[in-house]
mmCIF file of C-alpha atoms in Angstrom:
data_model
loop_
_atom_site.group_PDB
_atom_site.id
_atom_site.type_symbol
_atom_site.label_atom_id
_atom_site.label_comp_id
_atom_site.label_asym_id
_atom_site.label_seq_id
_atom_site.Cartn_x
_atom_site.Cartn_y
_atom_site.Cartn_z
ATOM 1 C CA UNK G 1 17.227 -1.896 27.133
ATOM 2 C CA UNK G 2 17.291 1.408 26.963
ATOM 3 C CA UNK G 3 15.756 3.610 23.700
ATOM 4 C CA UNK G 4 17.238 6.941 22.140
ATOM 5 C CA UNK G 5 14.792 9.280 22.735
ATOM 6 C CA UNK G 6 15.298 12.445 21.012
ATOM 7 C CA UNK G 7 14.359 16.033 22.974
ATOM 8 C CA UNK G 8 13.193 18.991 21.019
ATOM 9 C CA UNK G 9 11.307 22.213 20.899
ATOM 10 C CA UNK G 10 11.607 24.750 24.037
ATOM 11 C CA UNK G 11 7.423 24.966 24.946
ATOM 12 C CA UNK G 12 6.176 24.635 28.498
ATOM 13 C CA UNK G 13 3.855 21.380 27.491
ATOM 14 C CA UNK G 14 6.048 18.080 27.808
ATOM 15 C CA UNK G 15 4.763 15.914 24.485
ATOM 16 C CA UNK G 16 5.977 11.795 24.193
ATOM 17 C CA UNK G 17 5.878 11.050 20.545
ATOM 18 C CA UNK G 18 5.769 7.379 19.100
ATOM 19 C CA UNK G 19 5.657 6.473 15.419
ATOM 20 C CA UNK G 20 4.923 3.930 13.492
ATOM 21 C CA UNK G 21 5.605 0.366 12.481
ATOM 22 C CA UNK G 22 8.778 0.190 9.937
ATOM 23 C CA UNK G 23 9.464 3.756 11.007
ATOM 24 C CA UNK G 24 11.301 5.879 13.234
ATOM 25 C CA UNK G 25 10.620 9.597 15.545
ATOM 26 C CA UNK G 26 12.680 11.617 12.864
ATOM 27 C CA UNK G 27 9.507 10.817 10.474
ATOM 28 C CA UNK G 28 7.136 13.291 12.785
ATOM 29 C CA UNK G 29 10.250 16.066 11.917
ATOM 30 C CA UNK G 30 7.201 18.191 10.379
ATOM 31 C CA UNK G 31 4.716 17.881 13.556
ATOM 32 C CA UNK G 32 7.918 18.750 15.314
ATOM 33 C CA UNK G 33 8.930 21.758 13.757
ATOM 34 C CA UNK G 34 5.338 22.913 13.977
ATOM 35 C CA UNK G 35 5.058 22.239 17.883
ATOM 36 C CA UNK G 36 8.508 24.174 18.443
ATOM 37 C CA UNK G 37 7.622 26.990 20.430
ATOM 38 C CA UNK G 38 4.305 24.859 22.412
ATOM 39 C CA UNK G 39 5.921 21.655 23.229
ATOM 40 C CA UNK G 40 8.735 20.013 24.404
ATOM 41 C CA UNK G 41 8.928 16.895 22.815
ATOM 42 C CA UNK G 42 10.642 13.516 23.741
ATOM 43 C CA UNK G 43 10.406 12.133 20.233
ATOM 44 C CA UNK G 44 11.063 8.286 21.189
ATOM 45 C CA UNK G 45 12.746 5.693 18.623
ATOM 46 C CA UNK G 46 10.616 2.359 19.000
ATOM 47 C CA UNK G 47 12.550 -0.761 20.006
ATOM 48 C CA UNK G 48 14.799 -2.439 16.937
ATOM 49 C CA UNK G 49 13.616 0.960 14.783
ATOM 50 C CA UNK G 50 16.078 3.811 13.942
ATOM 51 C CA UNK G 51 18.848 4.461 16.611
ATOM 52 C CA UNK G 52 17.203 1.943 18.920
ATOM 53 C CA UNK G 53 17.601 -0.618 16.406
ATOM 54 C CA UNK G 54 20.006 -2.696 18.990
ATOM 55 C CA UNK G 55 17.272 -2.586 21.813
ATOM 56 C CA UNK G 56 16.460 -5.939 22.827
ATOM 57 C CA UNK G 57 13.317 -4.763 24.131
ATOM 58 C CA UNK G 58 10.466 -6.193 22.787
ATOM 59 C CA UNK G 59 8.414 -4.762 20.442
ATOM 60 C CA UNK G 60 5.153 -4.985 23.032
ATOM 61 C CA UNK G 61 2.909 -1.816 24.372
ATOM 62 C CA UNK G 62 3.287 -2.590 28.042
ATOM 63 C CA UNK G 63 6.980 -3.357 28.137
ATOM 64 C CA UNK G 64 7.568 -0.057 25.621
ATOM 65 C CA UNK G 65 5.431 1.905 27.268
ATOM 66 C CA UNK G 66 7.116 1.569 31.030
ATOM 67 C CA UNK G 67 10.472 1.618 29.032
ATOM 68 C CA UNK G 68 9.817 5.098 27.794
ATOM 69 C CA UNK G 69 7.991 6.375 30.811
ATOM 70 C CA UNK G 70 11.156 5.524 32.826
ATOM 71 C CA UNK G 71 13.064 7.975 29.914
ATOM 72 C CA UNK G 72 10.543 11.278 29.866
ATOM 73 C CA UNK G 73 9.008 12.985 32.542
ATOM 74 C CA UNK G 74 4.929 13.042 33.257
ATOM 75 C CA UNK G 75 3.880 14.443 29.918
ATOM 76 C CA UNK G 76 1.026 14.281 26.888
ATOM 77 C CA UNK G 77 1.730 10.884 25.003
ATOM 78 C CA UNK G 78 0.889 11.320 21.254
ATOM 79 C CA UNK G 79 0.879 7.696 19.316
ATOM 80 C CA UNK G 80 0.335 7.683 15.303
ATOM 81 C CA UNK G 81 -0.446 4.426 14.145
ATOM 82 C CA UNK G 82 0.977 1.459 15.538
ATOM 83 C CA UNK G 83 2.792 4.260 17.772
ATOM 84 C CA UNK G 84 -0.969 4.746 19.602
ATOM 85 C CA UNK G 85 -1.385 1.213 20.882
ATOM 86 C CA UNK G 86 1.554 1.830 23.162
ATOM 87 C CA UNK G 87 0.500 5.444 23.958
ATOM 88 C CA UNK G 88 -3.015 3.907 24.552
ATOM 89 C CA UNK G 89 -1.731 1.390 26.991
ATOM 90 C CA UNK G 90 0.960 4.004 28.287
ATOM 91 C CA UNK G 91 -2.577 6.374 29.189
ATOM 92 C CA UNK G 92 -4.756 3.325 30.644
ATOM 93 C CA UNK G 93 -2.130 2.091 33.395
ATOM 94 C CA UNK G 94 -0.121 5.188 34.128
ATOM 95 C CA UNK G 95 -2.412 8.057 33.974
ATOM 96 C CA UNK G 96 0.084 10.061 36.479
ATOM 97 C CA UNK G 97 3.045 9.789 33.834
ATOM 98 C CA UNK G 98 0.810 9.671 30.737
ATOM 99 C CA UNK G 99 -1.310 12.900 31.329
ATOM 100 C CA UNK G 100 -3.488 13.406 27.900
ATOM 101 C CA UNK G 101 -3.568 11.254 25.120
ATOM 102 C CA UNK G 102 -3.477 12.345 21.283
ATOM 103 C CA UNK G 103 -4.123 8.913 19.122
ATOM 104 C CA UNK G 104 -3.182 10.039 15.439
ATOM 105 C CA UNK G 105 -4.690 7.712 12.871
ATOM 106 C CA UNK G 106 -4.274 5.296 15.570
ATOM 107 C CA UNK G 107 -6.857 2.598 16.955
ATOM 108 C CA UNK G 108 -7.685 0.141 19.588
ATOM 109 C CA UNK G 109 -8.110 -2.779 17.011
ATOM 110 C CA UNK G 110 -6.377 -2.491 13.719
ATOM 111 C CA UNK G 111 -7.099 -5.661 11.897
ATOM 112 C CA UNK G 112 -11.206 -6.102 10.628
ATOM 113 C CA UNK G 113 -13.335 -8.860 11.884
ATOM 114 C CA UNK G 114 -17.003 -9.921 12.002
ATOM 115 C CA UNK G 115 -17.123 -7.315 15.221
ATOM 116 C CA UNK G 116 -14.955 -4.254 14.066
ATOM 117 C CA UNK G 117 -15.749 -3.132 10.400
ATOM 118 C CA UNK G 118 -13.627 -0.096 10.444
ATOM 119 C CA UNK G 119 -10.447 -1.932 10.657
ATOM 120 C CA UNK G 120 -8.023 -3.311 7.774
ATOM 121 C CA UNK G 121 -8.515 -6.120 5.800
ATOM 122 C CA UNK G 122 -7.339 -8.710 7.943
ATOM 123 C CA UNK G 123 -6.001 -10.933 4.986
ATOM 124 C CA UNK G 124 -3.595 -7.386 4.429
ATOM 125 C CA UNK G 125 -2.037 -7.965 7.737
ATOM 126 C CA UNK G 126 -1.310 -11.733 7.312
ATOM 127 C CA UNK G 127 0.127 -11.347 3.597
ATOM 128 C CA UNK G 128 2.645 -8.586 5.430
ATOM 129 C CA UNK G 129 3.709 -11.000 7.855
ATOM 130 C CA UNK G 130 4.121 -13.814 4.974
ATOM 131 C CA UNK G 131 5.955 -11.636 2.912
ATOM 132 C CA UNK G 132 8.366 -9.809 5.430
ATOM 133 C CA UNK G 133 9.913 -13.432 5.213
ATOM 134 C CA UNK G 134 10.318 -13.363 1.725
ATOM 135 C CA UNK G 135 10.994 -10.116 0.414
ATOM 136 C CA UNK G 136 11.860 -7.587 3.226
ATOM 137 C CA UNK G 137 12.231 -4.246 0.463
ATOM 138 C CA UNK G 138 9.467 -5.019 -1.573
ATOM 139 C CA UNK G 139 6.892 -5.720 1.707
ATOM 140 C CA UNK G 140 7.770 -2.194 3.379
ATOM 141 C CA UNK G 141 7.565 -0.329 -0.303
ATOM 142 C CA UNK G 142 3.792 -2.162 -0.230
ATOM 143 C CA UNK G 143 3.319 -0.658 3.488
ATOM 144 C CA UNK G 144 4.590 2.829 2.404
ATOM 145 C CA UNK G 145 2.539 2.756 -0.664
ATOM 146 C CA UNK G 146 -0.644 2.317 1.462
ATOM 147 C CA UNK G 147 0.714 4.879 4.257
ATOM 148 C CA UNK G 148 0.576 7.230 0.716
ATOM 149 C CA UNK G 149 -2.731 6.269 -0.339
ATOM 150 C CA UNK G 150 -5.442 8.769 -0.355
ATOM 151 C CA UNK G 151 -3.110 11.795 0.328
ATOM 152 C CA UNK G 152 -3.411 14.401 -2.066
ATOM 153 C CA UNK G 153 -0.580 14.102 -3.566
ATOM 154 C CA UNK G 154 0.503 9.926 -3.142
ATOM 155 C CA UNK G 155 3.488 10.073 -5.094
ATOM 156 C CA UNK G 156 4.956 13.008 -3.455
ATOM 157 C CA UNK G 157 4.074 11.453 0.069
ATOM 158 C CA UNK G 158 5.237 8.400 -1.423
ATOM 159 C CA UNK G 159 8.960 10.109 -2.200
ATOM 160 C CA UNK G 160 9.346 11.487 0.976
ATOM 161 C CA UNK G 161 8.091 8.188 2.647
ATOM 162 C CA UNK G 162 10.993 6.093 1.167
ATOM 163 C CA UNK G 163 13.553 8.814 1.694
ATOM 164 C CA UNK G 164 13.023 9.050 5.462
ATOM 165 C CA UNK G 165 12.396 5.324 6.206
ATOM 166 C CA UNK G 166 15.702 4.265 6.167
ATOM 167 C CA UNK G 167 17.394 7.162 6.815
ATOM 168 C CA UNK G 168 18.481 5.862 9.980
ATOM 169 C CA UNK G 169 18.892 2.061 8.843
ATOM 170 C CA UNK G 170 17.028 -0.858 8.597
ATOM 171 C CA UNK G 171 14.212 -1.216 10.958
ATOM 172 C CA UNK G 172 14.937 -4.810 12.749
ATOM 173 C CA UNK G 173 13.021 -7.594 11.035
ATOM 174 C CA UNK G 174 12.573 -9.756 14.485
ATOM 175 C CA UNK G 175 10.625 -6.402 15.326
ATOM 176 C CA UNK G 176 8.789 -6.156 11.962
ATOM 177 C CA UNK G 177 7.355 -9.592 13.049
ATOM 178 C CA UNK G 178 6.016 -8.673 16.180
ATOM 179 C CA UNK G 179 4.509 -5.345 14.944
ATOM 180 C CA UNK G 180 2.482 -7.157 12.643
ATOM 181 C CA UNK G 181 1.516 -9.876 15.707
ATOM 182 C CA UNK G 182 0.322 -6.421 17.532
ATOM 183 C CA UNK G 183 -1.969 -5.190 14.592
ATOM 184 C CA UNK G 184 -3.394 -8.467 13.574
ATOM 185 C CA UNK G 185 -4.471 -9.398 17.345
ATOM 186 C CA UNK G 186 -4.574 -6.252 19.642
ATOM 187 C CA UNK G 187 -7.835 -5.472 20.971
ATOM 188 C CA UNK G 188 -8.030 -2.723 23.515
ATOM 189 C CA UNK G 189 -11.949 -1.199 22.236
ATOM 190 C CA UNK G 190 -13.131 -2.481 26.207
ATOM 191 C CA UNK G 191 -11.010 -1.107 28.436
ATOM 192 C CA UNK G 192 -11.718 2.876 26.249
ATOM 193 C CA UNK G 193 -14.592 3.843 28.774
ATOM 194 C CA UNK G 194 -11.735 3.450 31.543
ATOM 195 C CA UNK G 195 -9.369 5.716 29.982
ATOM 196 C CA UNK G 196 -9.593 8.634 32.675
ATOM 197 C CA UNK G 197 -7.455 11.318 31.197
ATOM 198 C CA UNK G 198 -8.169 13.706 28.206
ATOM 199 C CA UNK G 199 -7.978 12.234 25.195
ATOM 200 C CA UNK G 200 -8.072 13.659 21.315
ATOM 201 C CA UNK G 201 -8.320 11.273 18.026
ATOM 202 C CA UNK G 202 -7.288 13.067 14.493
ATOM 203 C CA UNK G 203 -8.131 11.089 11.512
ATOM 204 C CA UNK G 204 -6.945 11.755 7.809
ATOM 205 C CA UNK G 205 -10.241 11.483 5.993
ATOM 206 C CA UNK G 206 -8.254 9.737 3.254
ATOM 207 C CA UNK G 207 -6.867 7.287 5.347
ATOM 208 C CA UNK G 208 -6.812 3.720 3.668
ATOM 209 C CA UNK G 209 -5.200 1.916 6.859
ATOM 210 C CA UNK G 210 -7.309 3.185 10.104
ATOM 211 C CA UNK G 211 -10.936 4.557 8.571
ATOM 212 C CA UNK G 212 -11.975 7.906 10.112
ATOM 213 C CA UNK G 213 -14.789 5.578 11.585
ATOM 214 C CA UNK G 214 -12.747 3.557 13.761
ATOM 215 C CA UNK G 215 -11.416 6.556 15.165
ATOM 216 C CA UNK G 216 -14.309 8.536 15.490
ATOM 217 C CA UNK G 217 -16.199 5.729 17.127
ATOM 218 C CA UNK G 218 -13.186 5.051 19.574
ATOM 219 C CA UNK G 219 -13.584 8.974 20.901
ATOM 220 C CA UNK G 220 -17.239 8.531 21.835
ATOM 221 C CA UNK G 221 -16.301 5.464 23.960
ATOM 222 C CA UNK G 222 -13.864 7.790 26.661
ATOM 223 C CA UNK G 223 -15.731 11.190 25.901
ATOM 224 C CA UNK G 224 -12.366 11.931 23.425
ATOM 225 C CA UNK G 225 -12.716 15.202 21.332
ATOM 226 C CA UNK G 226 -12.813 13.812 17.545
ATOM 227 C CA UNK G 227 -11.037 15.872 15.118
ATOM 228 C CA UNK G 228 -11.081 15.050 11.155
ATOM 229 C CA UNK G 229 -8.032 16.574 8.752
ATOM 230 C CA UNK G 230 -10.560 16.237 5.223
ATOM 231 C CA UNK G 231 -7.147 16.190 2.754
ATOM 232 C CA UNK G 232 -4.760 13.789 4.482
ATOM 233 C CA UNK G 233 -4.175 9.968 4.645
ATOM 234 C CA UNK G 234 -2.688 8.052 6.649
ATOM 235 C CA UNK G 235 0.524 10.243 7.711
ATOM 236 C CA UNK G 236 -1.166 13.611 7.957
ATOM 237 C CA UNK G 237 1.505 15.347 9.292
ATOM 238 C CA UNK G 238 3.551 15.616 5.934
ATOM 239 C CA UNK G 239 1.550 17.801 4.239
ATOM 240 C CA UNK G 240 -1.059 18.988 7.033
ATOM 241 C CA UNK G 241 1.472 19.405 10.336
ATOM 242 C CA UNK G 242 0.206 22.979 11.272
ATOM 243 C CA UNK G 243 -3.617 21.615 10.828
ATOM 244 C CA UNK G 244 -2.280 18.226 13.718
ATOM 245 C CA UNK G 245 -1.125 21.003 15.352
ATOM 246 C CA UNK G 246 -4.565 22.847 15.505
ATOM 247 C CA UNK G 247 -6.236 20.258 16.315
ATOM 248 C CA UNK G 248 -3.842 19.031 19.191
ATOM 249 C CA UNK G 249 -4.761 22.979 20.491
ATOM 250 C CA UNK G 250 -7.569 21.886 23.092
ATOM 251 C CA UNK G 251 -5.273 18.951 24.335
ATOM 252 C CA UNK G 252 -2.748 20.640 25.310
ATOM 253 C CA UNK G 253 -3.612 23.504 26.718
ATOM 254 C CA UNK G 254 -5.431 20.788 29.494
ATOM 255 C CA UNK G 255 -1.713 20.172 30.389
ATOM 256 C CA UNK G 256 -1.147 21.252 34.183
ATOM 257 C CA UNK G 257 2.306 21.389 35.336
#
């Protein structure tokens, strides 16, 4: 049950990192490299993703998030995309292991609906889950190509996208199926105003999947610092890692050993 976790940098602030769905921690590599001397990071391979591919774990924020708590010490969680919903959990029920929070084109509710119009099309999220059953390769190139969308340069971020996404194998498609479950029906946008430790929320103004809206909204609901990167999309730290790290500056200097 247990997931690889991957330690780097030499800083004084401890950092948890979580990706995203289909992905795996070697994707942050730039955010990494930027944090090197700041941070040391536990960069944390998702259950049935990259090396913890074989993890039986489920795929579900509350199980994940006392998995990896057991792994790292008391630390800042950071979360991009689906990667946030655990590190959002992670921050509501252990705020003595979980000890800031840094959401990354992450929100509470992914999926649109009649009471949350910044999210995704919700008809987007239910084709993915139709057509992971169908045609695996094809549905993840779709996901990548939005993750690329509205970057400056989409086929670059594109390139690079593809390159690193299987670079350690195949993600596992019983996991694939219940990431999808978590962003069509998660809903934590209640329980934000109880979210008692210090919080930031960086958006990629470009970002087709999670609006800048959804995020900025979600920061005024726990008195989060808001922090908007005006050239990225959805992955911001391929291109913009030293501007994540800039804006991560006020979060982590709250750390207190």
């Amino acid at each position: 049950m247990k997931l690889f976790v991957e330690k780097a940098g030499h800083g004084p602030v401890p950092l948890v990192m979580l990706h995203g769905w289909a992905m795996h921690g070697g994707v942050l590599a730039p955010l990494v490299e930027a944090l090197d001397d700041q941070c040391t990071m536990y960069v944390v391979d998702l259950p049935g993703h990259g090396y913890s591919r074989d993890s039986e774990l489920p795929l579900e924020p509350r199980a994940c998030a006392a998995a990896i708590a057991a792994q790292t010490p008391p630390a800042i969680w950071l979360g991009w995309s689906l990667g946030g919903l655990i590190a959002l959990t992670a921050a509501l029920d252990m705020p003595r292991q979980v000890r800031g929070l840094a959401m990354l084109c992450a929100t509470p509710k992914f999926a649109r609906d009649a009471s949350w119009p910044h999210g995704a099309d919700e008809t987007l999220v239910r084709q993915l889950a139709t057509d992971l059953e169908t045609d695996y390769h094809a549905t993840l190139e779709r996901f990548l190509a939005l993750e690329a969308m509205g970057s400056a340069d989409p086929r670059a971020e594109l390139r690079h996208l593809r390159t690193l996404v299987f670079e350690r194998g195949e993600p596992d498609r019983r996991v694939l199926q219940e990431g999808i479950a978590l962003l069509e029906t998660s809903d934590r946008r209640a329980a934000l105003p109880d979210l008692t430790v210090p919080s930031t929320w960086i958006s990629g103004r470009r970002d087709r999947l999670v609006p800048p809206q959804a995020m900025q909204w979600s920061a005024s609901q726990c008195a989060g610092h808001y922090h908007d990167i005006p050239q990225a999309g959805h992955a911001p730290f391929f291109a913009h890692a030293d501007a994540v790290a800039q804006a991560l500056q006020p979060l982590l200097a709250t750390f207190e050993r």
